[in-house]
JSON list of C-alpha atoms and ligand atoms in Angstrom, two decimals:
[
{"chain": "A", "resi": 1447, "resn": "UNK", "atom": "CA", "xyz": [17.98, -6.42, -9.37]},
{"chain": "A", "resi": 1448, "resn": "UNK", "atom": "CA", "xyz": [18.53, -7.37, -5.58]},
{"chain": "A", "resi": 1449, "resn": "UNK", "atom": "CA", "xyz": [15.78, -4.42, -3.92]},
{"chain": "A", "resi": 1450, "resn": "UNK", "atom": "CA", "xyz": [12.74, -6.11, -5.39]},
{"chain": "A", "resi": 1451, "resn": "UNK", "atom": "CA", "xyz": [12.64, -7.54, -2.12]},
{"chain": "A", "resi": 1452, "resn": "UNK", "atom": "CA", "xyz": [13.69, -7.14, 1.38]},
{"chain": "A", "resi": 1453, "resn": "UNK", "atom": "CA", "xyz": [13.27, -8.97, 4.91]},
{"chain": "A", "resi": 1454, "resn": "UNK", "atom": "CA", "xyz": [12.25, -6.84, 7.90]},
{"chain": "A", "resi": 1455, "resn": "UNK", "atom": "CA", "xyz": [11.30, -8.96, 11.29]},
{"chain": "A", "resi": 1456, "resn": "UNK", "atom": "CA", "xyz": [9.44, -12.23, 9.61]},
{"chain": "A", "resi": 1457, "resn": "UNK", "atom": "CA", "xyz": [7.71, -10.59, 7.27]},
{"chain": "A", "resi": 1458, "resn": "UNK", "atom": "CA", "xyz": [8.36, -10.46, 2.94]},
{"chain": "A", "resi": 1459, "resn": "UNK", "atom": "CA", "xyz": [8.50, -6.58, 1.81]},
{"chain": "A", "resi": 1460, "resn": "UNK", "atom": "CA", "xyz": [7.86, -6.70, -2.55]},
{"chain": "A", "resi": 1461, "resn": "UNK", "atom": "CA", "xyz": [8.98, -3.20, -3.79]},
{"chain": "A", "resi": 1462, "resn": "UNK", "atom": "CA", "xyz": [7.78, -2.92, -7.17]},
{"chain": "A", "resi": 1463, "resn": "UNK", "atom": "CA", "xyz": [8.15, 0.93, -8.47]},
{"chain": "A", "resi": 1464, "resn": "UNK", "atom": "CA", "xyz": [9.05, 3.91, -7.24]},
{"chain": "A", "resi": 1465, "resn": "UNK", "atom": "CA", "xyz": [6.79, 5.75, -8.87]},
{"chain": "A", "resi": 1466, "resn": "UNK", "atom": "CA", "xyz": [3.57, 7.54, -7.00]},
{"chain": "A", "resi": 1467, "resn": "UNK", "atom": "CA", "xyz": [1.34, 10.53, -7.36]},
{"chain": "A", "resi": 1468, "resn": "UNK", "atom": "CA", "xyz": [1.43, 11.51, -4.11]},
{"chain": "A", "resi": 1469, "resn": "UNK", "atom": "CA", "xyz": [4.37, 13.68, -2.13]},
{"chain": "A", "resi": 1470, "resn": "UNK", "atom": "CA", "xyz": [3.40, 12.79, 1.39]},
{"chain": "A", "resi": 1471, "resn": "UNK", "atom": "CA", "xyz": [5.49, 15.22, 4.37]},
{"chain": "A", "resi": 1472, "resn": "UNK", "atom": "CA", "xyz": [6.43, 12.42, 5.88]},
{"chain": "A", "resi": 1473, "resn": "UNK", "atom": "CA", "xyz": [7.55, 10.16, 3.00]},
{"chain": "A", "resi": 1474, "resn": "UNK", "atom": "CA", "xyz": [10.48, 7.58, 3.42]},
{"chain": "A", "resi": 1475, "resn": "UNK", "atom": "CA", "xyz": [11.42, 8.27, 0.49]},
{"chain": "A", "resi": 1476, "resn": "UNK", "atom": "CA", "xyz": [12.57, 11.89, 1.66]},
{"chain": "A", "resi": 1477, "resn": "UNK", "atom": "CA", "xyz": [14.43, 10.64, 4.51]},
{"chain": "A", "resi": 1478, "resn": "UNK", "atom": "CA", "xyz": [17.09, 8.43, 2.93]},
{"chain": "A", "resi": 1479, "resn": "UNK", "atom": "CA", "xyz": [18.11, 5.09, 1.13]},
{"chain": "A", "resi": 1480, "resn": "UNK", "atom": "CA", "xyz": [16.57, 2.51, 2.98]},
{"chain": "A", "resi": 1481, "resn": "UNK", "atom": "CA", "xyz": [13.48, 1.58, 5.13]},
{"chain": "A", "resi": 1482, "resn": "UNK", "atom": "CA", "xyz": [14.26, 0.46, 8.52]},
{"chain": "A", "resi": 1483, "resn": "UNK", "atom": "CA", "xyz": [17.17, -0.60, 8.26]},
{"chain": "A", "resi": 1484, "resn": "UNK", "atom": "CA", "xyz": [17.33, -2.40, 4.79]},
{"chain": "A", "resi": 1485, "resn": "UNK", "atom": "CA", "xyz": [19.19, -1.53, 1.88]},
{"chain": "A", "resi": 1486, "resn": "UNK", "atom": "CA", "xyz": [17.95, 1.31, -0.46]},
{"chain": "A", "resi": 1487, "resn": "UNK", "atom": "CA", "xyz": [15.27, 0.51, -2.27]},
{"chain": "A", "resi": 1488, "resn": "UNK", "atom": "CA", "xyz": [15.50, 2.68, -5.57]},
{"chain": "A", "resi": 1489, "resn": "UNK", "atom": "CA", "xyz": [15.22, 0.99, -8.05]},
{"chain": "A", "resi": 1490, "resn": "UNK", "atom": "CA", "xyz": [17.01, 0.85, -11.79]},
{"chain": "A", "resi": 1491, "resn": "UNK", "atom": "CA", "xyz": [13.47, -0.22, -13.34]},
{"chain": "A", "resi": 1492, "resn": "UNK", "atom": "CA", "xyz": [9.97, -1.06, -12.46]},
{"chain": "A", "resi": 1493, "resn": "UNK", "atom": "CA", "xyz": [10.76, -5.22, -12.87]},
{"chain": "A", "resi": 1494, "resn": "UNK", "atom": "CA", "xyz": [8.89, -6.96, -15.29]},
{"chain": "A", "resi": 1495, "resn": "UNK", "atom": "CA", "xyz": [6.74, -10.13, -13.95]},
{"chain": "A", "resi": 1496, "resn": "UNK", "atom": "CA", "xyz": [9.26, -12.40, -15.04]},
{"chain": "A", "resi": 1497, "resn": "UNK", "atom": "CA", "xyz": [12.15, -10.30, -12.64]},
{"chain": "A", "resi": 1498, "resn": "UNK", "atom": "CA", "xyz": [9.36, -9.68, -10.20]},
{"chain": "A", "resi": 1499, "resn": "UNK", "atom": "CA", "xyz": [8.70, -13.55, -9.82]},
{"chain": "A", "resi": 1500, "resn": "UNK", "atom": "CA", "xyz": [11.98, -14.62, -10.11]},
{"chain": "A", "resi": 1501, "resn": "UNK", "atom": "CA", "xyz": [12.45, -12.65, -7.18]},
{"chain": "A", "resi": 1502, "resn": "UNK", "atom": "CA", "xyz": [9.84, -14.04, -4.98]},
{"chain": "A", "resi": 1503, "resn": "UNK", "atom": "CA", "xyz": [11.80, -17.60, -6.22]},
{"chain": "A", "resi": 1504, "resn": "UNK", "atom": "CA", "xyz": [14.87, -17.09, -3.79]},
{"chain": "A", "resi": 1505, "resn": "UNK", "atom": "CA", "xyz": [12.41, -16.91, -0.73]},
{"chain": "A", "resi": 1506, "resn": "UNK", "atom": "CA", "xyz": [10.76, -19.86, 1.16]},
{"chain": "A", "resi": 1507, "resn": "UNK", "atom": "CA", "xyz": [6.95, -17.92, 0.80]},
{"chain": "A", "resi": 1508, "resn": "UNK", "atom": "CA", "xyz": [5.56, -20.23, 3.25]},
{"chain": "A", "resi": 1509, "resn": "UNK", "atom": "CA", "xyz": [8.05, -19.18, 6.27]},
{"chain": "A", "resi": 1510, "resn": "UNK", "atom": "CA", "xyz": [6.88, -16.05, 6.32]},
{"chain": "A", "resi": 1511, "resn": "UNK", "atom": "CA", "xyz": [4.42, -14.36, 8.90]},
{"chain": "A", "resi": 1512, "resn": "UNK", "atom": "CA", "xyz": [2.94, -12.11, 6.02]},
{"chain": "A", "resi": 1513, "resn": "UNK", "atom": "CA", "xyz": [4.03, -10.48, 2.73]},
{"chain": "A", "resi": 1514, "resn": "UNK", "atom": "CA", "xyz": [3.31, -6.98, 1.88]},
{"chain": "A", "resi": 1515, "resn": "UNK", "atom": "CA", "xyz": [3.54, -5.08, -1.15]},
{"chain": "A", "resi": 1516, "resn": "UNK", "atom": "CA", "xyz": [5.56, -1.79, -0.06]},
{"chain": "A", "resi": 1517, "resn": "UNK", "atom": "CA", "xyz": [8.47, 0.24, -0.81]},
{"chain": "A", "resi": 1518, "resn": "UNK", "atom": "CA", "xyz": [9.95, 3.12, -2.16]},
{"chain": "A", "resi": 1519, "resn": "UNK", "atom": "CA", "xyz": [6.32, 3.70, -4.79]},
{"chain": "A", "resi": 1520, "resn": "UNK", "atom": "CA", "xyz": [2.86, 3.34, -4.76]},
{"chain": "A", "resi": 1521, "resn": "UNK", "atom": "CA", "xyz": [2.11, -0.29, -5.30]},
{"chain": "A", "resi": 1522, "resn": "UNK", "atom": "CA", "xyz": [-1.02, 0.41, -7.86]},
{"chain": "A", "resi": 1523, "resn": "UNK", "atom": "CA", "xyz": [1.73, 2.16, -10.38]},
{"chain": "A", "resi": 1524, "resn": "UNK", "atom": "CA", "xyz": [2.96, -1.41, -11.51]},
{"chain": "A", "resi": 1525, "resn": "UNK", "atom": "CA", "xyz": [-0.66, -3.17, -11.61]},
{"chain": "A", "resi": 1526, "resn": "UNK", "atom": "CA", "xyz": [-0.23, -5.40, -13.91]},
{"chain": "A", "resi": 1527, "resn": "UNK", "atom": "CA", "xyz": [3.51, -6.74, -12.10]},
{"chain": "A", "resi": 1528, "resn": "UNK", "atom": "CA", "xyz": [1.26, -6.53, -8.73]},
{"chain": "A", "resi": 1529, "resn": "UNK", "atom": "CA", "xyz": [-1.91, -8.42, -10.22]},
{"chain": "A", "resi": 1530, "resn": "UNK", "atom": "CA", "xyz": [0.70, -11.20, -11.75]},
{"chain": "A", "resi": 1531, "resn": "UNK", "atom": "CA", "xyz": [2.66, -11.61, -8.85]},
{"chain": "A", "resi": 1532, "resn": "UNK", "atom": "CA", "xyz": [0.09, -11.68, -5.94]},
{"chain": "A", "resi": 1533, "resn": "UNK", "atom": "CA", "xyz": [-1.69, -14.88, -7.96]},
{"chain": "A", "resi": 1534, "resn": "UNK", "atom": "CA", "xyz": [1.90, -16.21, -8.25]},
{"chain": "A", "resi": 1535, "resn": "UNK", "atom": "CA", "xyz": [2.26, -16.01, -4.63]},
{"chain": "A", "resi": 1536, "resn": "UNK", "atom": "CA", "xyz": [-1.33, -17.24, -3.79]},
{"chain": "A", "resi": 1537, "resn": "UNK", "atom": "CA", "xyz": [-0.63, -20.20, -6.12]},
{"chain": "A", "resi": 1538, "resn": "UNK", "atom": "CA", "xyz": [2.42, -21.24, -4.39]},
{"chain": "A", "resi": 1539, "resn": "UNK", "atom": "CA", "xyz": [1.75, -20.05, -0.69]},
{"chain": "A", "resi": 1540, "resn": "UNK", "atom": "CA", "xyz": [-0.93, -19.85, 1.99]},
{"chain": "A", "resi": 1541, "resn": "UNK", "atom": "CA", "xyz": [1.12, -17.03, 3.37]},
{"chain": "A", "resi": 1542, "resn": "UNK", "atom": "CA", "xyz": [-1.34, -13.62, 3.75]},
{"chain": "A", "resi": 1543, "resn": "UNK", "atom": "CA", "xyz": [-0.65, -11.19, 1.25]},
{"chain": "A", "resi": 1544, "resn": "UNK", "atom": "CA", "xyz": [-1.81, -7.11, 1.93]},
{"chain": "A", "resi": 1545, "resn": "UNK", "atom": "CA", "xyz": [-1.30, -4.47, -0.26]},
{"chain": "A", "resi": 1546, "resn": "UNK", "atom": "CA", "xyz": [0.06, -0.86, 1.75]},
{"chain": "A", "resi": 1547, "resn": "UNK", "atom": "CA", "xyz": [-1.41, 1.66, -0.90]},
{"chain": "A", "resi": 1548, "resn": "UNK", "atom": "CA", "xyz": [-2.55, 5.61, -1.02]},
{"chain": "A", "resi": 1549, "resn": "UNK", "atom": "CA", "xyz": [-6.02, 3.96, -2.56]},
{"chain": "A", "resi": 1550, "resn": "UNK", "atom": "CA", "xyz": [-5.74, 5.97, -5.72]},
{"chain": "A", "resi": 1551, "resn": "UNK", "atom": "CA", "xyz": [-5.24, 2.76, -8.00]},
{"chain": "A", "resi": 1552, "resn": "UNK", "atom": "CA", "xyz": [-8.53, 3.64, -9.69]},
{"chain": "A", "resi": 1553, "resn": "UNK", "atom": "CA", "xyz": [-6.98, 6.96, -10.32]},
{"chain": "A", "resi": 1554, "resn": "UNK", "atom": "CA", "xyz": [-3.54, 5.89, -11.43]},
{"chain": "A", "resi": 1555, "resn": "UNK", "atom": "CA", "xyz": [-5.01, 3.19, -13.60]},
{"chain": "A", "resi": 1556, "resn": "UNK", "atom": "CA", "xyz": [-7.53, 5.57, -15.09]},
{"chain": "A", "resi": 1557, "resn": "UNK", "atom": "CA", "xyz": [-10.33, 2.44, -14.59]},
{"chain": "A", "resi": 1558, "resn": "UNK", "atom": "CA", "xyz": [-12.14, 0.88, -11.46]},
{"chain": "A", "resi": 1559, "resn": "UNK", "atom": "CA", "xyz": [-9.60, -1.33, -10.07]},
{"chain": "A", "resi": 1560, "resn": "UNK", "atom": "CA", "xyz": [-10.77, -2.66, -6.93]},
{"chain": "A", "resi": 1561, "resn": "UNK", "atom": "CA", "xyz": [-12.42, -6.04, -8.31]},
{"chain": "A", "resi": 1562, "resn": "UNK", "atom": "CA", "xyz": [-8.97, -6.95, -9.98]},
{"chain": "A", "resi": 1563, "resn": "UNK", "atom": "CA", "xyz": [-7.65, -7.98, -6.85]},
{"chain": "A", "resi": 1564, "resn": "UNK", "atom": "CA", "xyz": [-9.12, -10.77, -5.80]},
{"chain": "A", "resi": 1565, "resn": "UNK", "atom": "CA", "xyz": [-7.64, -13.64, -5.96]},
{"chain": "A", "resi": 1566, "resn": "UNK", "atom": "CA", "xyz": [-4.22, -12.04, -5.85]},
{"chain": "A", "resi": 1567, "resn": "UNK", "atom": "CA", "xyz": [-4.12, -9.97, -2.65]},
{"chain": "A", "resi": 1568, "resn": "UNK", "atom": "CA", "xyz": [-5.81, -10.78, 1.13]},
{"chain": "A", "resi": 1569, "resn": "UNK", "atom": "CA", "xyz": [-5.93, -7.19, 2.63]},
{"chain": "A", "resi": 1570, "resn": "UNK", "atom": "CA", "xyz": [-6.06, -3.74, 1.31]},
{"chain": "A", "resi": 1571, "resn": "UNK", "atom": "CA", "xyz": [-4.44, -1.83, 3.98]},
{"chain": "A", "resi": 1572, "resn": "UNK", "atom": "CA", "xyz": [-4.98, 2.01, 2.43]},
{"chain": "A", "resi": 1573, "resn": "UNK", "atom": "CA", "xyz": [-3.35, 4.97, 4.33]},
{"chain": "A", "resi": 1574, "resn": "UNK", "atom": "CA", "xyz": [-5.67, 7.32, 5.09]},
{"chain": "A", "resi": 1575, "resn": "UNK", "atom": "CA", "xyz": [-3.29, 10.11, 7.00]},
{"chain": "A", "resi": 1576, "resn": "UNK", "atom": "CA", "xyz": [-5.78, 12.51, 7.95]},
{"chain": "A", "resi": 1577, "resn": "UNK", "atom": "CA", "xyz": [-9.63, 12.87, 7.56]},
{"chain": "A", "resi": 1578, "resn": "UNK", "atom": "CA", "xyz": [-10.85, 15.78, 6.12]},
{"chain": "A", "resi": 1579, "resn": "UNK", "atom": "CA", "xyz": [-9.86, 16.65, 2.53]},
{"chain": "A", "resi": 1580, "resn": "UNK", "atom": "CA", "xyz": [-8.21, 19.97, 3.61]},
{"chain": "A", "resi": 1581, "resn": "UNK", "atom": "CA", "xyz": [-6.01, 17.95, 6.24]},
{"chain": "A", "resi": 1582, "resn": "UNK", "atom": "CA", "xyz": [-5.20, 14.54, 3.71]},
{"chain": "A", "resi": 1583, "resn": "UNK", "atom": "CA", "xyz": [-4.55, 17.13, 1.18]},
{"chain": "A", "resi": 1584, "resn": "UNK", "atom": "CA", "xyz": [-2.24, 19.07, 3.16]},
{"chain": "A", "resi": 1585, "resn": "UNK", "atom": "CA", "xyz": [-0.14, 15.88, 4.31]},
{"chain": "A", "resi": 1586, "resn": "UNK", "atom": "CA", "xyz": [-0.70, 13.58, 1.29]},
{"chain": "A", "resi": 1587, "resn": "UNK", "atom": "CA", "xyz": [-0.11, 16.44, -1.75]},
{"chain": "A", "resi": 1588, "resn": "UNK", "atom": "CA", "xyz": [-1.77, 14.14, -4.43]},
{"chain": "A", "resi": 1589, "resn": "UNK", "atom": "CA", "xyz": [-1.39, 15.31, -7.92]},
{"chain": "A", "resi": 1590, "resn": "UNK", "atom": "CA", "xyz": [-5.01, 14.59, -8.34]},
{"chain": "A", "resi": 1591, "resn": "UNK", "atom": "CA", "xyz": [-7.73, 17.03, -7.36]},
{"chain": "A", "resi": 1592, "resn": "UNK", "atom": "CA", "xyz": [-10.44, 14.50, -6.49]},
{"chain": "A", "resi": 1593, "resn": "UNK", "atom": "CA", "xyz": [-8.09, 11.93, -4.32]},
{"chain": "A", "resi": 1594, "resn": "UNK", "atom": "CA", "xyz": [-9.59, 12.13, -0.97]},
{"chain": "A", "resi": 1595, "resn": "UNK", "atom": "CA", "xyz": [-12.84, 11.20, -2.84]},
{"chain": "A", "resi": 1596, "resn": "UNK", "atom": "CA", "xyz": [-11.55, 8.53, -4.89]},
{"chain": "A", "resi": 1597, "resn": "UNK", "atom": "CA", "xyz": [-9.69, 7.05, -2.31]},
{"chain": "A", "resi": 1598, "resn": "UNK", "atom": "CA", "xyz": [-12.71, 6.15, -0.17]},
{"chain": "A", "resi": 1599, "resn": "UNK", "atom": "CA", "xyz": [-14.35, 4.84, -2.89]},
{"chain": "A", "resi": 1600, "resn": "UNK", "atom": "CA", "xyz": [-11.86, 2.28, -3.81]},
{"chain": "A", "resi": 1601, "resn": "UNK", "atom": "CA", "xyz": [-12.45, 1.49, 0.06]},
{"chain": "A", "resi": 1602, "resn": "UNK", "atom": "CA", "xyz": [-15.76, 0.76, -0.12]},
{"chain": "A", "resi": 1603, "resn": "UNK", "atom": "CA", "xyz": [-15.01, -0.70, -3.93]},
{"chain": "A", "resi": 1604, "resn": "UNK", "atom": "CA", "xyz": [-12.63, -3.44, -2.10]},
{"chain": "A", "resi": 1605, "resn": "UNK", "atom": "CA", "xyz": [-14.53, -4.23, 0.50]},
{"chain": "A", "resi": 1606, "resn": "UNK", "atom": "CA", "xyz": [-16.83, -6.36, -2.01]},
{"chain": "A", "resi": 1607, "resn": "UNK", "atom": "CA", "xyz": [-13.79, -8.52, -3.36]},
{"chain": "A", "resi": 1608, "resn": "UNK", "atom": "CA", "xyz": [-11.08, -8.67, -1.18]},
{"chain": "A", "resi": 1609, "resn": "UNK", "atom": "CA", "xyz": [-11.34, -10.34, 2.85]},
{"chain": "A", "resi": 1610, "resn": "UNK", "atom": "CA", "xyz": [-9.94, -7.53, 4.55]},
{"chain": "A", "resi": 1611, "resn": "UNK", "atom": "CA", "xyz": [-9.74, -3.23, 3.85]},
{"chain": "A", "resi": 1612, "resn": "UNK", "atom": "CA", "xyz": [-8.36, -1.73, 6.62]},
{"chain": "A", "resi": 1613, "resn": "UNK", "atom": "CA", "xyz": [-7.54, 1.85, 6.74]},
{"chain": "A", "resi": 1614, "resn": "UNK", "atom": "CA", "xyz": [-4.65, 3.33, 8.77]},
{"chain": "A", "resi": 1615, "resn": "UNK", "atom": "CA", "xyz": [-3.83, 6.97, 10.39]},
{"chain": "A", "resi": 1616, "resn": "UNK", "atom": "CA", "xyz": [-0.38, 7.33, 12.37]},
{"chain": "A", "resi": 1617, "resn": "UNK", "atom": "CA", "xyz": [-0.60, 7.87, 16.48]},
{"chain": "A", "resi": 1618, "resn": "UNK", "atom": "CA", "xyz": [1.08, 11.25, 16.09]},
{"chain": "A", "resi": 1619, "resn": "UNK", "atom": "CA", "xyz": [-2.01, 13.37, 14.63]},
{"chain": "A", "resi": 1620, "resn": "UNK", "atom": "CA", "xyz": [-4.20, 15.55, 17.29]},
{"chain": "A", "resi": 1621, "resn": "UNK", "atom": "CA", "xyz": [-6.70, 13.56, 18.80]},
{"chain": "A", "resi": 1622, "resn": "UNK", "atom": "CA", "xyz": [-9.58, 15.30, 17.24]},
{"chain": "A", "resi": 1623, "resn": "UNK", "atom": "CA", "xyz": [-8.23, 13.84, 13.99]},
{"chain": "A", "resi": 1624, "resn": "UNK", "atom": "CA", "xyz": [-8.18, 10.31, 15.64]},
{"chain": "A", "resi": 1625, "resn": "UNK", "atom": "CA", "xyz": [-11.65, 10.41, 16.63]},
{"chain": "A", "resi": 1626, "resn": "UNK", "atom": "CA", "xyz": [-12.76, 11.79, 13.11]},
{"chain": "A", "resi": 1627, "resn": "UNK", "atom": "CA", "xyz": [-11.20, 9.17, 11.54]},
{"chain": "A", "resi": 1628, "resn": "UNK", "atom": "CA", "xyz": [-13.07, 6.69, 13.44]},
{"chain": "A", "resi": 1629, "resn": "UNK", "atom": "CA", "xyz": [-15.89, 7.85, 12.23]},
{"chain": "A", "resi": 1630, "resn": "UNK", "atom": "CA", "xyz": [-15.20, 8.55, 8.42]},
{"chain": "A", "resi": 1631, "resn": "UNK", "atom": "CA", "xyz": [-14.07, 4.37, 8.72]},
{"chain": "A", "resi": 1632, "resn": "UNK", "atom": "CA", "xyz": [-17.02, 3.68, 10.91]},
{"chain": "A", "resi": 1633, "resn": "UNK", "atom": "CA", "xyz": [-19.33, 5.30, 8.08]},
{"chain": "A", "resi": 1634, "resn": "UNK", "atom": "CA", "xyz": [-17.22, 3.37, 5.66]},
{"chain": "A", "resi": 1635, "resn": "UNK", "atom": "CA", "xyz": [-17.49, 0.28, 6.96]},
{"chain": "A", "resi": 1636, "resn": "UNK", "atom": "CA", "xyz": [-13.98, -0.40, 7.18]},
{"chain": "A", "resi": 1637, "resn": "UNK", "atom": "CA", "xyz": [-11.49, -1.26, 9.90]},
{"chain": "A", "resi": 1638, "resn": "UNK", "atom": "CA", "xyz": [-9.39, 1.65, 11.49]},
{"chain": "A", "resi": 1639, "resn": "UNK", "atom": "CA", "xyz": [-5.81, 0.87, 11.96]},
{"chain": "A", "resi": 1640, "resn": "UNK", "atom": "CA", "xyz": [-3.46, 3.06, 14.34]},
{"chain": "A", "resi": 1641, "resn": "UNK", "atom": "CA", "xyz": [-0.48, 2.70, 13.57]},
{"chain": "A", "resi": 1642, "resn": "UNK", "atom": "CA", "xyz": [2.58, 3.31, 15.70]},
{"chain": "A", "resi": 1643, "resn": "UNK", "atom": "CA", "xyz": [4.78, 6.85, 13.99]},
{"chain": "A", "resi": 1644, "resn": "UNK", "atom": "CA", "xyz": [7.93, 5.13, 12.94]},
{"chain": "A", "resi": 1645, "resn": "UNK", "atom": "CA", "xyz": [10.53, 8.22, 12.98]},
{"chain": "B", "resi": 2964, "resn": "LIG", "atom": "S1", "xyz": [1.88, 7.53, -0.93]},
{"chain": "B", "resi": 2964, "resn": "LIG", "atom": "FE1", "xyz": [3.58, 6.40, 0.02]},
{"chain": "B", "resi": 2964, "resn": "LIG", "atom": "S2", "xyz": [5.23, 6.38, -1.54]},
{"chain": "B", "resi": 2964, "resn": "LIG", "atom": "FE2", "xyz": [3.74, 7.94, -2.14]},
{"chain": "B", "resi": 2964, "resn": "LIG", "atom": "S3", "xyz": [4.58, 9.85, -1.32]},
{"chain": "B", "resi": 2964, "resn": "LIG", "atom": "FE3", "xyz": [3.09, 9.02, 0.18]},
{"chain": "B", "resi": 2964, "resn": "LIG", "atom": "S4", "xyz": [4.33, 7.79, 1.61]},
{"chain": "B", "resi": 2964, "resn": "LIG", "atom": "FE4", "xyz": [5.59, 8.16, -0.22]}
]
């Protein structure tokens, strides 16, 4: 399997499943084979630990600026692969390791997940997209009824295990929006990320 994963800039992308509960508007996955420029990343099957690791193998871990969990899936689908890997990496590596994730692992995994990755990931970057319910909903369509809920609680849940829970809302959305979710992260006690729209 050669799309476990891919290089963009100096940083290590791990693309683990393409499975996720969500059907975000503005999802990749929507727009085409690959993400920014690399190759497509569907994959033929969620790889086991063993393909996952063997992976991570043909890369020098420690020349990287950071290595991300992130592809064409929700991370949280393929705990287990994640979990396994992540201590793999932190055994080997001193690189930084972040999860990108909708924050519905506890969800997905039908059990509180949050404590599970310590030791195995550095920062829990979750994409929060909008902050009211009626707006995430709208954008995020999660198959779940109570995600907007759920997903701040993992938020707060990680903030007791892992270094760093940041959570991140594109530049694009009305300003009202921006300002709301500085607050809903301020009341959270986790760190707002902006991130740039990538068309
Ligand atoms: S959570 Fe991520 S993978 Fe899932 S639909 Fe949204 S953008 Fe796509």
């Amino acid at each position: 399997m050669e799309n476990i994963t891919y290089i963009l800039g100096n940083k290590l992308y791990i693309n683990l499943t393409n499975k996720c509960p969500c059907n975000c508007t503005f999802c990749i996955r929507n727009n085409g084979d690959g993400a920014y420029g690399s190759d497509s990343l569907w994959l033929d099957h969620d790889p086991s630990e063993d393909e996952a690791i063997n992976a991570l193998k043909a890369h020098d871990l420690d020349s990287f600026e950071e290595i991300i969990y992130c592809g064409y899936g929700e991370p949280t689908e393929a705990l287990e692969v994640l979990l396994a890997t992540g201590k793999y990496i932190k055994s080997v590596s001193s690189t930084p390791v972040r999860i990108n994730t909708n924050g519905l692992s506890d969800l997905i995994n039908k059990k509180p997940t949050a404590h599970l990755f310590k030791g195995a990931i550095d920062i829990m970057s979750i994409s929060l997209n909008a902050p009211t319910e009626a707006e995430y909903n709208a954008v995020t369509r999660p198959s779940f009824d109570n995600a907007f809920q759920a997903m701040q609680d993992f938020a707060v849940e990680c903030k007791k295990h892992l270094p760093e829970v940041l959570m991140t809302v594109v530049d694009v959305i009305p300003k009202e929006q921006i300002e709301l979710s500085k607050e809903l992260t301020k009341k959270l006690g986790v760190t707002l990320r902006i991130r740039e729209y990538a068309d």
